[in-house]
Coordinates of N, CA and C in Angstrom, one line a residue:
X171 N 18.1 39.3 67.5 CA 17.1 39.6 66.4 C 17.5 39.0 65.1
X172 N 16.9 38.8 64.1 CA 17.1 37.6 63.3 C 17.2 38.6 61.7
X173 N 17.8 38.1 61.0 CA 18.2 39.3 60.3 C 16.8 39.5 59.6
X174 N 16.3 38.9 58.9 CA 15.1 40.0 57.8 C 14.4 41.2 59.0
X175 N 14.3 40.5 60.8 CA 13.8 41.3 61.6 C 14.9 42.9 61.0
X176 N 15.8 42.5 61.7 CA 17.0 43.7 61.7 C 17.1 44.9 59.9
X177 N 16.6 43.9 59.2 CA 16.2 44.6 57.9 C 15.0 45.6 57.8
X178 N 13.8 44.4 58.3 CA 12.5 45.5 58.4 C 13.1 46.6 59.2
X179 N 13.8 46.6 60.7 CA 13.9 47.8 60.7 C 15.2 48.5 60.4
X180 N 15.7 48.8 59.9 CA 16.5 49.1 58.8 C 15.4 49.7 57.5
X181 N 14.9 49.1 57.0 CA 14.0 49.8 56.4 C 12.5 51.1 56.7
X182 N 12.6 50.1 57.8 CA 11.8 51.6 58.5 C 12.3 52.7 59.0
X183 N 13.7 52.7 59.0 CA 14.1 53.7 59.8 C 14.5 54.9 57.7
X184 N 14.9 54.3 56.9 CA 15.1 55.0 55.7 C 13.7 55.4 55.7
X185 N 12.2 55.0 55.4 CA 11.0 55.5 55.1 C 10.7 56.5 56.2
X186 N 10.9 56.6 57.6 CA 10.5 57.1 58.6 C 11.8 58.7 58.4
X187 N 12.4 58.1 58.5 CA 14.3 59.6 57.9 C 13.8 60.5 56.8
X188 N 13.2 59.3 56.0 CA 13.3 60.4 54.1 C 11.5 60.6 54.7
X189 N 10.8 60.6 55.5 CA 9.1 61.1 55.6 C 10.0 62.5 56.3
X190 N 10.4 62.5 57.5 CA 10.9 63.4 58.5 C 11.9 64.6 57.4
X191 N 12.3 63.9 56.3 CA 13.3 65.1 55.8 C 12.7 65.2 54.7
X192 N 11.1 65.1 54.4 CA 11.0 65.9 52.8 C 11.5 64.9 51.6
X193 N 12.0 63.3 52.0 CA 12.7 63.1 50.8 C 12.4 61.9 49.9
X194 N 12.6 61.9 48.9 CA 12.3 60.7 48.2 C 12.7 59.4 48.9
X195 N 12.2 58.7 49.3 CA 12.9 57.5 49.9 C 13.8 56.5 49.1
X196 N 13.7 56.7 47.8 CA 14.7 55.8 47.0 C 15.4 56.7 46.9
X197 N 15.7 58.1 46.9 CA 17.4 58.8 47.3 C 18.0 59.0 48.4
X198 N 17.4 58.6 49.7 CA 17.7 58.1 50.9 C 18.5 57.1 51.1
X199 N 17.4 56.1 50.3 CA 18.0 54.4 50.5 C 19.5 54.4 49.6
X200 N 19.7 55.2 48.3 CA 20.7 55.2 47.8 C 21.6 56.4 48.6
X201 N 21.6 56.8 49.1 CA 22.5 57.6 50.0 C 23.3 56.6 51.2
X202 N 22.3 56.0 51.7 CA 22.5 55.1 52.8 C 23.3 53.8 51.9
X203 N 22.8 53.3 50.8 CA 24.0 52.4 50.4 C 24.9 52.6 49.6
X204 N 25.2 53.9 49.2 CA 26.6 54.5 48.6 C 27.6 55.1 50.1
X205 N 27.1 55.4 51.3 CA 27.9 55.8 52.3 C 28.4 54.9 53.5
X206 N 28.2 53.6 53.0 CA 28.6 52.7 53.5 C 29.8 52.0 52.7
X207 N 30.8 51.9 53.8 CA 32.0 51.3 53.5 C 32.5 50.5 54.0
X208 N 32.9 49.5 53.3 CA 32.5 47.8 52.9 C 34.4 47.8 54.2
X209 N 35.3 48.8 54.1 CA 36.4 48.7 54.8 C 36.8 49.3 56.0
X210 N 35.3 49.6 56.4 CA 35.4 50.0 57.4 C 34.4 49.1 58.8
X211 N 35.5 48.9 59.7 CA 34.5 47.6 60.1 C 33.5 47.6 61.5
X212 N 33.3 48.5 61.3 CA 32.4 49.6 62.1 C 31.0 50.0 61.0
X213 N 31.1 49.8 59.8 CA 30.2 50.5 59.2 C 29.1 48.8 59.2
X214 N 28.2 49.3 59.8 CA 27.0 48.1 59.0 C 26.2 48.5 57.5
X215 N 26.7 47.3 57.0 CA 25.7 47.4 55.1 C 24.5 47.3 55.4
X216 N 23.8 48.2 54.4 CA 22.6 48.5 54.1 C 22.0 46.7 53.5
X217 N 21.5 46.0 54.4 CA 21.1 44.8 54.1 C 20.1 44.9 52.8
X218 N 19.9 43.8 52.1 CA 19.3 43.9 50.4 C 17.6 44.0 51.1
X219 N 17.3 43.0 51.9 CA 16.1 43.0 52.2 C 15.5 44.2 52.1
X220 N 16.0 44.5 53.3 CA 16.1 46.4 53.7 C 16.1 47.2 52.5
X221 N 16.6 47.0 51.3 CA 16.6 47.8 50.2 C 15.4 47.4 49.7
X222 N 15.0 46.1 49.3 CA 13.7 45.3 48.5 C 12.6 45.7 49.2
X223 N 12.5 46.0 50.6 CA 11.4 46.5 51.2 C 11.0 48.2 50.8
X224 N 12.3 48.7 51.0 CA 11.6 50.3 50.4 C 11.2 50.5 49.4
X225 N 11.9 49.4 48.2 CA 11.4 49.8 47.0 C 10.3 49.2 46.9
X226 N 9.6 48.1 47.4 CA 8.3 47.6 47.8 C 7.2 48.6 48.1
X227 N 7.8 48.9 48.7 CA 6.6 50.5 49.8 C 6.7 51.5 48.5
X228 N 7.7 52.2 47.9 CA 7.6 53.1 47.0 C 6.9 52.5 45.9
X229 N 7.3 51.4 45.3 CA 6.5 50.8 44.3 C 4.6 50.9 44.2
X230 N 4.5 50.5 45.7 CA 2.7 50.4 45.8 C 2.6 51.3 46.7
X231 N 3.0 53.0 46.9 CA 2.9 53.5 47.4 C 0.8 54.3 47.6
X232 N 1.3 54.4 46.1 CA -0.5 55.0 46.3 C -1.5 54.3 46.7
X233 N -1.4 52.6 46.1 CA -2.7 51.8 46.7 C -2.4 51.6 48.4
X234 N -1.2 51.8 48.9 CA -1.0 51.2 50.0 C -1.6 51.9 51.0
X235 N -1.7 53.8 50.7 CA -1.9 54.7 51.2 C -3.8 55.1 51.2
X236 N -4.0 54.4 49.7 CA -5.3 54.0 49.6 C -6.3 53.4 50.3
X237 N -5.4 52.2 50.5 CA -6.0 50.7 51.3 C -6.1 51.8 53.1
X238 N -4.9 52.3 53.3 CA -4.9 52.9 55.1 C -5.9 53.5 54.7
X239 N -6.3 54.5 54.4 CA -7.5 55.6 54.1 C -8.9 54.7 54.2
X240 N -8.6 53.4 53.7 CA -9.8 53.0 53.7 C -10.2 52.1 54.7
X241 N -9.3 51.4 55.3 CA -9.4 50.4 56.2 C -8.6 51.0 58.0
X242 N -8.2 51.8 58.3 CA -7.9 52.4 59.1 C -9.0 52.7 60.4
X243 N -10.0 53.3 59.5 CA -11.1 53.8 60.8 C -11.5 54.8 61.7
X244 N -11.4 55.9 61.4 CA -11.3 57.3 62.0 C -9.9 57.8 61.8
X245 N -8.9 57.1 61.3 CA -7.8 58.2 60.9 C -8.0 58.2 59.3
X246 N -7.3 59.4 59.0 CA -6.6 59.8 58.1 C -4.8 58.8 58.3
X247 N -4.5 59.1 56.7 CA -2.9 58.8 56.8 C -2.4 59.7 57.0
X248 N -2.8 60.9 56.8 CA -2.3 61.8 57.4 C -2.1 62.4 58.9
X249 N -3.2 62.2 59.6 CA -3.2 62.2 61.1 C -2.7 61.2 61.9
X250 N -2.2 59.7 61.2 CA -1.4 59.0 62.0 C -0.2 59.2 62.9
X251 N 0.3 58.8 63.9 CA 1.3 59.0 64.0 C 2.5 58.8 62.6
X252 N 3.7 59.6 62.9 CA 4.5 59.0 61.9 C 5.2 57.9 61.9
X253 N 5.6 57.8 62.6 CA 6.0 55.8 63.1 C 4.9 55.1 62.8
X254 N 3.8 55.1 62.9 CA 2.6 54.3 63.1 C 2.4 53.7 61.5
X255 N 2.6 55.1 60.9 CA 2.0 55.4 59.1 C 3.3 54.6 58.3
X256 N 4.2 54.9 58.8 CA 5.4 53.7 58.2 C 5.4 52.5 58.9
X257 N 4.9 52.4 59.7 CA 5.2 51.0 59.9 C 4.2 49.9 59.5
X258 N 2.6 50.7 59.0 CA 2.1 50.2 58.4 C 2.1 50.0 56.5
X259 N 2.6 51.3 56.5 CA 3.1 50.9 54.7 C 4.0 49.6 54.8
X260 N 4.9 49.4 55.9 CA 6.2 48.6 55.7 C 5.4 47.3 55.6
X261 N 4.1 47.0 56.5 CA 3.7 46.0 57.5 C 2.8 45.6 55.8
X262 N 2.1 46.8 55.3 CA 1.4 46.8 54.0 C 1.5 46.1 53.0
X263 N 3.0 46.5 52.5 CA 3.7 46.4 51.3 C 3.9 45.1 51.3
X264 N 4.9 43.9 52.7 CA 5.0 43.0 52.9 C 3.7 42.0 53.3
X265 N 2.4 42.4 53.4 CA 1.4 41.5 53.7 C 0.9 41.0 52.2
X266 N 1.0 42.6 51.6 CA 0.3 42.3 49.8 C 1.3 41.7 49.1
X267 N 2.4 42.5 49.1 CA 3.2 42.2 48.2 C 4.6 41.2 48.2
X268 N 4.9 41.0 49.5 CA 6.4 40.6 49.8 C 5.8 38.7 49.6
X269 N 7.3 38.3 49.9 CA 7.8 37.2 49.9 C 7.3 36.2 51.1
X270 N 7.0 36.7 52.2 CA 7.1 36.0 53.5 C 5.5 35.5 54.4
X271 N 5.2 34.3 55.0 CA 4.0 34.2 55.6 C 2.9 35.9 56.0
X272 N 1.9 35.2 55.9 CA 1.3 36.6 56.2 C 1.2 36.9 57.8
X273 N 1.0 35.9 58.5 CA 1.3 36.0 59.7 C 2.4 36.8 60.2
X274 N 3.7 36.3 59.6 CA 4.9 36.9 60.2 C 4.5 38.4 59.9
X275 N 4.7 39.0 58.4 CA 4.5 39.9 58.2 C 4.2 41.0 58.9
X276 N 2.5 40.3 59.8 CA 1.8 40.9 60.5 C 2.1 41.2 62.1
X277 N 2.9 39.7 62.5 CA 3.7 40.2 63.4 C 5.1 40.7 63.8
X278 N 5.4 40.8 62.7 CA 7.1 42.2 62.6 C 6.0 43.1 62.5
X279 N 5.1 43.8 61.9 CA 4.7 45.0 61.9 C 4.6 45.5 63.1
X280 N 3.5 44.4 64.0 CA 3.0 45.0 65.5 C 4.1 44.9 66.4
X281 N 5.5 44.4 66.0 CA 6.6 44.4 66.7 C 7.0 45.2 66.7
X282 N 7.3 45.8 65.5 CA 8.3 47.0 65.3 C 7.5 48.4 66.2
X283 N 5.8 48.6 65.8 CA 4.8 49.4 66.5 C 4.8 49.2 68.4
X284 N 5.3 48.1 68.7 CA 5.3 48.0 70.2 C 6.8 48.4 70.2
X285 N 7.9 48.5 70.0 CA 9.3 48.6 70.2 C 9.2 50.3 69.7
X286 N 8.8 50.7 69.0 CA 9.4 52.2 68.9 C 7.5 53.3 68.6
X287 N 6.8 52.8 69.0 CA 5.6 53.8 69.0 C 4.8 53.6 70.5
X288 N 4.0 54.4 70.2 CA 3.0 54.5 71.8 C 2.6 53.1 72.1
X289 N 2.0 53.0 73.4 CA 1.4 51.2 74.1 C 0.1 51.6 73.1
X290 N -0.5 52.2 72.6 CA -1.6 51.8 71.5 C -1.7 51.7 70.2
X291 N -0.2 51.8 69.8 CA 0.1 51.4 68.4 C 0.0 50.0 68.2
X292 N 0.5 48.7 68.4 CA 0.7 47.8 68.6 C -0.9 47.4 68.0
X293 N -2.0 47.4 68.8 CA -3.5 46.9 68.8 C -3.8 47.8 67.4
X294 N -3.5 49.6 67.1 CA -4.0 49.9 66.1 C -3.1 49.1 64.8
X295 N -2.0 49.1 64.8 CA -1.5 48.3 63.5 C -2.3 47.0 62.9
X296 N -2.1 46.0 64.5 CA -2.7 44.9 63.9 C -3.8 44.5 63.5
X297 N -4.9 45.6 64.0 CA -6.3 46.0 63.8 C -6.5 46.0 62.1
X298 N -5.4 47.3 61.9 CA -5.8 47.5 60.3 C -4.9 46.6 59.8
X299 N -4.0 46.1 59.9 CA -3.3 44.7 58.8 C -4.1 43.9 59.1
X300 N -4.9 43.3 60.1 CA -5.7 42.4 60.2 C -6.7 42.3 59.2
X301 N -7.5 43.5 59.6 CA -8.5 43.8 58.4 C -8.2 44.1 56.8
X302 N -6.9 44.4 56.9 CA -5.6 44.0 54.7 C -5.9 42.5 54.8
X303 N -5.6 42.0 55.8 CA -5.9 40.6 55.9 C -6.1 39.7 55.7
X304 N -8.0 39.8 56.3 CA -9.1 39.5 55.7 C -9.7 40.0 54.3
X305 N -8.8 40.9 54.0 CA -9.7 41.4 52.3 C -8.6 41.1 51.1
X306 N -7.4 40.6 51.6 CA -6.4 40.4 50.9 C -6.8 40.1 49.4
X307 N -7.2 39.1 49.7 CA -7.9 38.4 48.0 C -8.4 39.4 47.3
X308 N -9.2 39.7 47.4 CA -9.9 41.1 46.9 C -8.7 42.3 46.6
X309 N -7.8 42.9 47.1 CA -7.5 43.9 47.7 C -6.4 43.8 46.5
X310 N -5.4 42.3 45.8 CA -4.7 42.4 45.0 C -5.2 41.3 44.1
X311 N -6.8 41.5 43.2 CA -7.2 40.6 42.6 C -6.9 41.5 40.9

């Protein structure tokens, strides 16, 4: 697995932890990279990507949650699965906002959605990034 891969999830697993415990996700992500020790060689570092992505998602958290509400299709963000609902803020954050092809973006999202959610996650993810997608221009004009 190639590292930014091994980052996104790394970062999905901090947004998916701090959704599951009630918590701010930037005192998650700082819990997770103050409890790592750099001398212990057993401990894996909280990779930077992995950090730049949650604060990505917290950053545009409301439009991102706005855009699912709107472009989803019979769900609510609230009635998503919870995997489903982070892995599209994550898939979100990085289609609008990140650094990387929009393509990839869109396929680490439906990747991560096939590796750790239901066999119908995968088609719903790519469905609604697809359609962030197509309205991108619009969506951060």
């Amino acid at each position: 697995m190639a590292a930014r891969s091994k980052a996104r999830k790394r970062a999905l697993d901090v947004l998916f932890e701090a959704e599951q415990r009630a918590m701010a996700p930037l005192d998650l992500l700082a819990q997770r990279m103050a409890s790592t020790n750099p001398s212990d060689p057993g401990a894996t570092p909280m990779p930077q990507y992995a950090a730049d992505l949650v604060e990505l998602v917290v950053e545009h958290l409301p439009r991102i949650d706005e855009l699912l509400a709107t472009y989803s299709q019979g769900w609510t963000v609230e009635r998503m699965p919870d995997v489903d609902r982070c892995v599209l803020r994550l898939g979100t954050a990085e289609l609008l906002w990140g650094d990387v092809p929009e393509a990839v973006a869109v396929d680490e999202a439906v990747e991560l959605a096939r590796t750790l959610s239901t066999d119908e996650s995968p088609v719903f993810v790519n469905g609604v990034l697809g359609r962030l997608l197509g309205m991108k221009p619009a969506l951060i004009a």
